[in-house]
Every structure is written in C-alpha cells, then in structure tokens.
Amino acid sequence: MQNVRIFVSLAWLMIISNSVEAQSFFKILDKESGATINYPNAELVQDGFINFAGISLRSSKEVFSYTPWSDQPLEKSNHQFFLSINHSKYLPEWIEVDLMKSDTLTVLLRPDSKQNGLGKEAIYQNCGEPIYKKYYPRPFREWEDLPKELLEKVETKLLDAFGPGLLKQLYLSSIYRFVADEMNQAEGRIVYQPGEVGYRICLSYSNPKAGISQYSSDFYVNSSGHISKLPNFPNINLRPSFSKGIDLLDFSELKKKVELDGEIDLEKSNSDFQYFARSNSFVWVFTQIMKENKNGIQSSKSVYYDAETGRKLAIFFDENEFFYHFDGISVALDN
C-alpha cells in the first residue's frame, strides 16, 4: 500500500538437515525457545494445490510424520510436494520437500510479532483456515503478494469503507489465492467457474487493554477487484467519526459500566466481542442463562454494550433446547 502500509514481513525460514529437500519426518520448533510446536497447523501439499497429507506428532512427541488423506497409491517420484505451515502465531512457511528420502527436516518458525505477547485472557477470534476437500492453497501474509493492479483496487475500496485511521489499526493475517481450474482438477469435476482466480484476505485488529487479543474478519476479492462483501469492521460512511480510527474502553472500565448498569450479572455471564451491524460499531455482548426447565430448554439474555462508550445498545432474549450427549457435551437446537 502507499500511505497506509499494513503488512507483515515475509516468512523467515531456517532448515537444518543433511539435504534441504530431504523429508519424511519433521521437527517443527519455535525459533526463539527451541520448543516443539505441538499443533503447527501443517499440511503436505501435492503439486502446489492438492491437500495430500496431514502432519501429526509421533510417539516421541518431538518428531512429526505424515499420513496421506487418500488410501489410493501414489507414485511420489512423479509429483512435487510442499510442507505448508500456517500457525497463527508464527510466520507461514512453504517448503518444497522430497518424500522419497527418509531423513528428518527441522524447521524453526519465527514468531509473528502481531500475534504474540497478547493477553491469554483476552478474546481471540481468527478467520479460520480455508481447507477444502482435497485442496489446500498456499498461505501469504504480504500485501505485495497481490498483483499490483488488484492491490490498488483493494486499497481504494478499503480506504473508502474504513478510512485511513481505522485501516492503520488493522493488520494482515493471511491471504489465500484460489485458482478455479486447480480446484476443479482436485475435485475431479467442474465445481468452480473455469478460469476464475480470487483471493481470500483476512484482516485483524488487536487491543489487549480492551480485552482483545485478536478479532479477525475476512473478505473475498476476484481478479477483477470485485469484493463480494466487506469484512466486518465499522464503516466510516455510516459513522464518519471512525475515519480517525477507533478508541475502545479498557475492558476493566467497560465492566465497571456494565456492573453499574445492573442489567446483567457479570459473575454469571459470558462475554463476547463482535461487530454489531445495527449500530455499525464494535460491541461487547454479555450473555447470561436465566433459567432451564426440566425438559432441557434454556432461556438466556444477551446485553450489547458499545465497546467505545460502554453505552447499552440492545437486549436480546433467546430460548434454546439442549440435547445432552452421554459424554456430557451439550448441543443447542434452534427453536
């Protein structure tokens, strides 16, 4: 971007192995502490776009191995394979590997400064990973990974919607490039519009003092620059004051206002951070179970408070029927 630069540096990679391409087993470590990353969100990708195998820890708890998703035999020498790692707290990796070899590849992941050091008790909501049947695209975290002409169109639309102040407060969590022809090839049939190329872009906001480790929302843009739906952030066209950015209350201050309001019992409620379209603002939602009858029907009350001012915006009452599994897990059924 030009006057608003919100990007994360390219992934940093360090590999220790007898051969850069040698890999049938993996060690995936935190570069700073040297500790094993138990859940690295890693996949093996065949030919750059087919979701080939999952990665899991062996019994040693230090070395990962892979398990193909399909039981069908595959001649590995005829294909390229890539190790894709996209843990939210580390910069992503995309490493070509040779599955014909059996030694161990060690990858040191560099922490993403945007994702670390945020309070453990704070709200954390990410965009999730777009995993399709047989298809797992390469992750990016650089605005410059978009074609220049497309980047300019996206920049203009985001500035028009959110303004320079708010946009400076957001950062890029991920970009995924989707190629319809590759996806159709992976599916073995025509599912997506042939020739279509698009990008799924995830933007995030963090404010630990306000109780937000990470709030994320994504949007999809095609190669022509058309955005199907803007991400869920306050729009300056509906609230011009947001053009200078947003200034949220410290969570401790907001809770004091909620307590003084007396509408909800903080000790008995759960809290959630959301974008509330009706007020075009960020809100804290406090939900309390009010009662449950003998048939398992629960009645709850949710109170919405503006995250900037602490003003009460709305109250919603809901009634759900819960089905209790034998293992104690409950699932809400919409009435």
CSV table of C-alpha atoms in Angstrom, one decimal:
chain,number,residue,atom,x,y,z
A,1,MET,CA,0.0,0.0,0.0
A,2,GLN,CA,1.1,3.6,-0.4
A,3,ASN,CA,0.1,5.9,2.5
A,4,VAL,CA,-1.4,3.1,4.6
A,5,ARG,CA,1.1,0.3,4.9
A,6,ILE,CA,-0.3,-2.7,6.9
A,7,PHE,CA,1.7,-5.8,6.1
A,8,VAL,CA,3.6,-8.5,7.8
A,9,SER,CA,7.1,-9.4,6.7
A,10,LEU,CA,7.7,-12.4,4.6
A,11,ALA,CA,8.1,-15.7,6.4
A,12,TRP,CA,11.6,-16.4,7.7
A,13,LEU,CA,12.9,-19.9,7.3
A,14,MET,CA,15.8,-21.9,8.7
A,15,ILE,CA,16.3,-25.5,7.9
A,16,ILE,CA,18.7,-28.0,9.5
A,17,SER,CA,19.1,-31.2,7.5
A,18,ASN,CA,21.6,-33.3,5.5
A,19,SER,CA,19.7,-32.1,2.4
A,20,VAL,CA,17.4,-29.1,2.0
A,21,GLU,CA,14.9,-31.3,0.2
A,22,ALA,CA,15.1,-34.3,2.4
A,23,GLN,CA,12.0,-35.0,4.4
A,24,SER,CA,9.8,-37.9,5.5
A,25,PHE,CA,9.9,-36.8,9.2
A,26,PHE,CA,9.9,-33.3,10.6
A,27,LYS,CA,10.8,-31.3,13.7
A,28,ILE,CA,8.9,-28.0,13.9
A,29,LEU,CA,10.3,-25.7,16.6
A,30,ASP,CA,9.9,-22.2,18.0
A,31,LYS,CA,12.9,-20.4,16.7
A,32,GLU,CA,13.4,-18.4,19.9
A,33,SER,CA,12.8,-21.0,22.6
A,34,GLY,CA,13.6,-24.2,20.6
A,35,ALA,CA,10.4,-25.8,22.0
A,36,THR,CA,8.4,-28.2,19.8
A,37,ILE,CA,5.2,-26.6,18.4
A,38,ASN,CA,2.7,-29.3,19.1
A,39,TYR,CA,-0.1,-28.0,16.8
A,40,PRO,CA,1.7,-26.3,13.9
A,41,ASN,CA,-1.3,-26.4,11.5
A,42,ALA,CA,0.9,-28.1,9.0
A,43,GLU,CA,-0.1,-30.0,5.8
A,44,LEU,CA,1.7,-31.7,2.9
A,45,VAL,CA,0.5,-30.3,-0.4
A,46,GLN,CA,0.9,-32.2,-3.6
A,47,ASP,CA,1.8,-30.3,-6.8
A,48,GLY,CA,1.2,-27.0,-5.1
A,49,PHE,CA,-2.5,-27.2,-4.5
A,50,ILE,CA,-3.8,-30.7,-3.6
A,51,ASN,CA,-4.2,-31.4,0.1
A,52,PHE,CA,-2.1,-34.6,0.2
A,53,ALA,CA,-1.4,-35.5,3.9
A,54,GLY,CA,-1.9,-34.4,7.5
A,55,ILE,CA,1.0,-33.9,9.9
A,56,SER,CA,0.9,-35.3,13.4
A,57,LEU,CA,3.3,-36.0,16.3
A,58,ARG,CA,4.9,-39.4,16.6
A,59,SER,CA,5.1,-41.2,20.0
A,60,SER,CA,8.4,-39.4,20.7
A,61,LYS,CA,6.4,-36.1,21.0
A,62,GLU,CA,9.3,-34.4,19.2
A,63,VAL,CA,9.1,-35.7,15.6
A,64,PHE,CA,6.2,-35.3,13.2
A,65,SER,CA,5.3,-37.8,10.5
A,66,TYR,CA,2.6,-37.6,7.7
A,67,THR,CA,-0.5,-39.6,6.9
A,68,PRO,CA,-2.0,-39.3,3.4
A,69,TRP,CA,-5.6,-38.4,3.3
A,70,SER,CA,-6.3,-41.0,0.5
A,71,ASP,CA,-5.8,-44.7,0.6
A,72,GLN,CA,-5.1,-44.7,-3.2
A,73,PRO,CA,-1.4,-45.5,-4.0
A,74,LEU,CA,0.6,-42.6,-5.5
A,75,GLU,CA,4.0,-42.7,-7.3
A,76,LYS,CA,5.7,-39.9,-5.3
A,77,SER,CA,8.6,-39.5,-7.8
A,78,ASN,CA,6.1,-38.1,-10.4
A,79,HIS,CA,4.9,-35.3,-8.1
A,80,GLN,CA,6.1,-32.2,-6.2
A,81,PHE,CA,5.4,-31.9,-2.5
A,82,PHE,CA,5.4,-28.9,-0.2
A,83,LEU,CA,5.3,-28.5,3.5
A,84,SER,CA,2.7,-25.8,4.3
A,85,ILE,CA,2.8,-24.4,7.8
A,86,ASN,CA,0.4,-21.6,8.8
A,87,HIS,CA,0.2,-21.4,12.6
A,88,SER,CA,-1.4,-18.1,13.6
A,89,LYS,CA,1.3,-17.1,16.0
A,90,TYR,CA,4.2,-17.7,13.5
A,91,LEU,CA,5.1,-16.5,10.1
A,92,PRO,CA,3.9,-19.1,7.5
A,93,GLU,CA,6.2,-21.5,5.6
A,94,TRP,CA,6.1,-23.1,2.2
A,95,ILE,CA,8.9,-25.6,1.7
A,96,GLU,CA,9.4,-28.0,-1.2
A,97,VAL,CA,10.4,-31.4,0.1
A,98,ASP,CA,11.4,-34.8,-1.3
A,99,LEU,CA,9.3,-37.6,0.2
A,100,MET,CA,11.5,-40.2,-1.4
A,101,LYS,CA,14.1,-39.6,1.3
A,102,SER,CA,13.7,-40.6,4.9
A,103,ASP,CA,15.8,-38.3,7.0
A,104,THR,CA,14.4,-35.6,9.3
A,105,LEU,CA,13.8,-31.9,8.4
A,106,THR,CA,14.0,-29.4,11.2
A,107,VAL,CA,12.1,-26.1,10.6
A,108,LEU,CA,12.5,-23.2,13.0
A,109,LEU,CA,9.4,-20.9,13.0
A,110,ARG,CA,9.8,-17.2,13.7
A,111,PRO,CA,7.1,-15.7,15.9
A,112,ASP,CA,4.8,-13.2,14.3
A,113,SER,CA,5.1,-10.0,16.3
A,114,LYS,CA,1.5,-9.1,15.6
A,115,GLN,CA,0.2,-12.3,17.1
A,116,ASN,CA,2.4,-12.7,20.2
A,117,GLY,CA,2.5,-11.1,23.6
A,118,LEU,CA,-1.2,-10.5,23.8
A,119,GLY,CA,-3.0,-11.4,27.0
A,120,LYS,CA,-4.1,-15.0,27.4
A,121,GLU,CA,-7.4,-14.0,28.9
A,122,ALA,CA,-8.3,-11.7,26.0
A,123,ILE,CA,-10.8,-12.6,23.3
A,124,TYR,CA,-9.3,-14.4,20.3
A,125,GLN,CA,-11.2,-14.9,17.1
A,126,ASN,CA,-9.4,-15.7,13.8
A,127,CYS,CA,-10.6,-16.2,10.3
A,128,GLY,CA,-10.1,-19.9,10.3
A,129,GLU,CA,-8.3,-21.8,7.6
A,130,PRO,CA,-9.9,-22.5,4.2
A,131,ILE,CA,-9.5,-26.2,3.9
A,132,TYR,CA,-11.5,-27.7,1.0
A,133,LYS,CA,-11.8,-31.3,0.1
A,134,LYS,CA,-8.5,-32.3,-1.5
A,135,TYR,CA,-7.5,-28.7,-1.8
A,136,TYR,CA,-5.2,-26.6,0.4
A,137,PRO,CA,-3.8,-23.3,-1.1
A,138,ARG,CA,-0.6,-21.7,-0.1
A,139,PRO,CA,-0.8,-19.0,2.6
A,140,PHE,CA,0.6,-15.5,2.3
A,141,ARG,CA,0.9,-12.5,4.6
A,142,GLU,CA,2.2,-9.8,2.3
A,143,TRP,CA,0.0,-7.2,0.5
A,144,GLU,CA,2.6,-7.3,-2.2
A,145,ASP,CA,1.6,-11.0,-2.9
A,146,LEU,CA,-1.4,-9.5,-4.7
A,147,PRO,CA,-1.0,-8.4,-8.3
A,148,LYS,CA,-0.2,-4.6,-8.3
A,149,GLU,CA,-3.3,-3.6,-10.2
A,150,LEU,CA,-5.5,-5.6,-7.9
A,151,LEU,CA,-3.8,-4.3,-4.8
A,152,GLU,CA,-4.5,-0.7,-5.9
A,153,LYS,CA,-8.3,-1.6,-6.3
A,154,VAL,CA,-8.4,-3.3,-2.9
A,155,GLU,CA,-6.6,-0.4,-1.2
A,156,THR,CA,-9.0,2.1,-2.7
A,157,LYS,CA,-12.1,0.2,-1.6
A,158,LEU,CA,-10.8,-0.5,1.9
A,159,LEU,CA,-9.9,3.2,2.4
A,160,ASP,CA,-13.3,4.3,1.1
A,161,ALA,CA,-15.0,1.9,3.6
A,162,PHE,CA,-12.9,2.2,6.7
A,163,GLY,CA,-10.8,5.4,6.3
A,164,PRO,CA,-7.0,5.7,6.9
A,165,GLY,CA,-7.3,5.9,10.7
A,166,LEU,CA,-9.0,2.6,11.2
A,167,LEU,CA,-7.1,0.9,8.4
A,168,LYS,CA,-3.8,1.7,10.1
A,169,GLN,CA,-5.1,-0.1,13.2
A,170,LEU,CA,-5.7,-3.3,11.2
A,171,TYR,CA,-3.1,-5.8,10.1
A,172,LEU,CA,-3.0,-8.6,7.5
A,173,SER,CA,-3.4,-12.1,9.0
A,174,SER,CA,-3.4,-14.1,5.8
A,175,ILE,CA,-4.0,-14.2,2.0
A,176,TYR,CA,-5.1,-17.3,0.2
A,177,ARG,CA,-5.1,-17.4,-3.6
A,178,PHE,CA,-7.8,-19.6,-5.2
A,179,VAL,CA,-7.5,-20.8,-8.8
A,180,ALA,CA,-10.7,-22.4,-10.0
A,181,ASP,CA,-9.0,-24.6,-12.6
A,182,GLU,CA,-6.8,-26.2,-9.9
A,183,MET,CA,-9.7,-26.6,-7.5
A,184,ASN,CA,-11.7,-28.3,-10.3
A,185,GLN,CA,-8.8,-30.6,-11.0
A,186,ALA,CA,-8.5,-31.5,-7.3
A,187,GLU,CA,-12.3,-32.2,-7.2
A,188,GLY,CA,-12.2,-34.2,-10.4
A,189,ARG,CA,-15.2,-32.3,-11.7
A,190,ILE,CA,-16.4,-28.7,-12.6
A,191,VAL,CA,-17.4,-27.1,-9.3
A,192,TYR,CA,-16.0,-23.6,-9.7
A,193,GLN,CA,-16.1,-21.2,-12.6
A,194,PRO,CA,-13.3,-22.2,-15.0
A,195,GLY,CA,-10.6,-19.5,-15.3
A,196,GLU,CA,-11.7,-17.7,-12.2
A,197,VAL,CA,-8.9,-16.5,-9.8
A,198,GLY,CA,-9.6,-14.9,-6.5
A,199,TYR,CA,-8.1,-14.1,-3.1
A,200,ARG,CA,-9.4,-14.6,0.4
A,201,ILE,CA,-8.0,-11.9,2.6
A,202,CYS,CA,-8.1,-11.8,6.4
A,203,LEU,CA,-7.7,-8.6,8.4
A,204,SER,CA,-7.3,-8.4,12.1
A,205,TYR,CA,-7.5,-6.0,15.0
A,206,SER,CA,-5.8,-6.3,18.4
A,207,ASN,CA,-6.1,-4.3,21.6
A,208,PRO,CA,-5.1,-6.2,24.7
A,209,LYS,CA,-6.1,-3.4,27.1
A,210,ALA,CA,-9.6,-3.5,25.7
A,211,GLY,CA,-9.6,-7.3,26.2
A,212,ILE,CA,-9.0,-8.2,22.5
A,213,SER,CA,-6.1,-10.5,21.7
A,214,GLN,CA,-7.3,-10.7,18.1
A,215,TYR,CA,-10.5,-10.0,16.2
A,216,SER,CA,-10.5,-11.0,12.6
A,217,SER,CA,-12.8,-10.8,9.6
A,218,ASP,CA,-12.2,-11.8,6.0
A,219,PHE,CA,-13.4,-10.9,2.5
A,220,TYR,CA,-13.1,-12.4,-1.0
A,221,VAL,CA,-12.0,-10.4,-4.0
A,222,ASN,CA,-11.8,-11.7,-7.5
A,223,SER,CA,-9.1,-10.9,-10.1
A,224,SER,CA,-11.2,-8.0,-11.4
A,225,GLY,CA,-11.2,-6.3,-8.0
A,226,HIS,CA,-14.8,-7.1,-7.1
A,227,ILE,CA,-15.4,-7.6,-3.3
A,228,SER,CA,-18.4,-9.7,-2.6
A,229,LYS,CA,-18.8,-8.5,1.0
A,230,LEU,CA,-16.7,-6.1,3.0
A,231,PRO,CA,-15.1,-7.5,6.2
A,232,ASN,CA,-17.0,-6.8,9.5
A,233,PHE,CA,-15.4,-3.6,10.7
A,234,PRO,CA,-17.1,-0.2,11.4
A,235,ASN,CA,-17.8,1.7,8.1
A,236,ILE,CA,-17.0,5.4,8.0
A,237,ASN,CA,-19.8,6.0,5.5
A,238,LEU,CA,-22.3,5.2,8.3
A,239,ARG,CA,-20.2,6.7,11.1
A,240,PRO,CA,-17.7,9.4,9.9
A,241,SER,CA,-16.1,9.7,13.3
A,242,PHE,CA,-14.4,6.3,12.7
A,243,SER,CA,-12.3,7.8,9.9
A,244,LYS,CA,-9.7,8.7,12.6
A,245,GLY,CA,-9.7,5.2,14.0
A,246,ILE,CA,-11.4,3.6,17.0
A,247,ASP,CA,-10.6,4.1,20.6
A,248,LEU,CA,-12.0,1.4,22.8
A,249,LEU,CA,-12.5,1.4,26.5
A,250,ASP,CA,-10.2,-0.7,28.6
A,251,PHE,CA,-12.0,-3.9,29.4
A,252,SER,CA,-11.8,-3.2,33.1
A,253,GLU,CA,-13.5,0.2,32.6
A,254,LEU,CA,-16.2,-1.3,30.4
A,255,LYS,CA,-17.0,-4.0,33.1
A,256,LYS,CA,-17.5,-1.2,35.6
A,257,LYS,CA,-20.1,0.4,33.4
A,258,VAL,CA,-21.8,-2.9,32.9
A,259,GLU,CA,-21.9,-3.5,36.6
A,260,LEU,CA,-23.3,-0.1,37.3
A,261,ASP,CA,-26.0,-0.7,34.6
A,262,GLY,CA,-27.2,-3.7,36.5
A,263,GLU,CA,-28.8,-5.4,33.5
A,264,ILE,CA,-26.7,-8.5,33.7
A,265,ASP,CA,-24.8,-10.4,36.4
A,266,LEU,CA,-21.1,-10.3,35.4
A,267,GLU,CA,-20.3,-13.3,37.6
A,268,LYS,CA,-22.9,-15.5,35.9
A,269,SER,CA,-22.4,-14.3,32.3
A,270,ASN,CA,-20.1,-14.9,29.4
A,271,SER,CA,-18.7,-12.1,27.2
A,272,ASP,CA,-18.0,-11.9,23.5
A,273,PHE,CA,-16.6,-9.2,21.2
A,274,GLN,CA,-18.4,-8.6,17.9
A,275,TYR,CA,-19.1,-6.1,15.2
A,276,PHE,CA,-22.7,-5.1,15.6
A,277,ALA,CA,-24.2,-4.1,12.2
A,278,ARG,CA,-27.2,-2.3,13.7
A,279,SER,CA,-25.1,0.3,15.4
A,280,ASN,CA,-22.1,0.0,13.0
A,281,SER,CA,-19.8,-0.4,15.9
A,282,PHE,CA,-17.8,-2.9,18.0
A,283,VAL,CA,-19.7,-4.2,20.9
A,284,TRP,CA,-19.3,-6.4,23.9
A,285,VAL,CA,-22.1,-9.0,24.4
A,286,PHE,CA,-22.7,-10.3,27.8
A,287,THR,CA,-24.9,-13.4,27.9
A,288,GLN,CA,-26.5,-15.0,31.0
A,289,ILE,CA,-28.5,-18.2,31.3
A,290,MET,CA,-31.7,-17.1,33.1
A,291,LYS,CA,-33.4,-20.5,33.7
A,292,GLU,CA,-33.6,-24.1,32.5
A,293,ASN,CA,-36.6,-26.2,32.8
A,294,LYS,CA,-36.9,-30.0,33.3
A,295,ASN,CA,-37.1,-30.6,29.5
A,296,GLY,CA,-33.7,-29.0,28.9
A,297,ILE,CA,-34.9,-25.7,27.5
A,298,GLN,CA,-32.7,-22.8,28.5
A,299,SER,CA,-33.7,-19.2,28.4
A,300,SER,CA,-30.9,-16.6,28.1
A,301,LYS,CA,-30.5,-12.9,28.0
A,302,SER,CA,-27.8,-11.1,25.9
A,303,VAL,CA,-27.0,-7.4,26.5
A,304,TYR,CA,-25.0,-5.4,23.9
A,305,TYR,CA,-22.7,-2.6,25.1
A,306,ASP,CA,-20.8,-0.2,22.8
A,307,ALA,CA,-17.1,-1.1,23.1
A,308,GLU,CA,-16.1,2.6,22.8
A,309,THR,CA,-18.5,4.3,25.2
A,310,GLY,CA,-20.0,1.5,27.3
A,311,ARG,CA,-23.5,2.6,26.3
A,312,LYS,CA,-26.1,-0.1,26.4
A,313,LEU,CA,-27.3,-0.7,22.8
A,314,ALA,CA,-29.7,-3.7,22.9
A,315,ILE,CA,-31.1,-6.6,24.8
A,316,PHE,CA,-32.0,-10.0,23.3
A,317,PHE,CA,-33.8,-12.9,24.9
A,318,ASP,CA,-33.4,-16.4,23.5
A,319,GLU,CA,-34.7,-19.8,24.2
A,320,ASN,CA,-32.8,-23.0,23.1
A,321,GLU,CA,-33.4,-26.7,23.6
A,322,PHE,CA,-30.3,-28.6,24.5
A,323,PHE,CA,-29.6,-32.2,23.7
A,324,TYR,CA,-27.2,-33.8,26.2
A,325,HIS,CA,-24.9,-36.4,24.9
A,326,PHE,CA,-23.7,-39.3,27.1
A,327,ASP,CA,-20.3,-37.7,27.4
A,328,GLY,CA,-21.7,-34.6,28.9
A,329,ILE,CA,-21.4,-32.4,25.8
A,330,SER,CA,-24.5,-30.3,25.0
A,331,VAL,CA,-25.6,-29.1,21.6
A,332,ALA,CA,-28.1,-26.2,21.2
A,333,LEU,CA,-31.0,-26.9,18.8
A,334,ASP,CA,-32.7,-23.8,17.3
A,335,ASN,CA,-36.4,-23.4,18.2
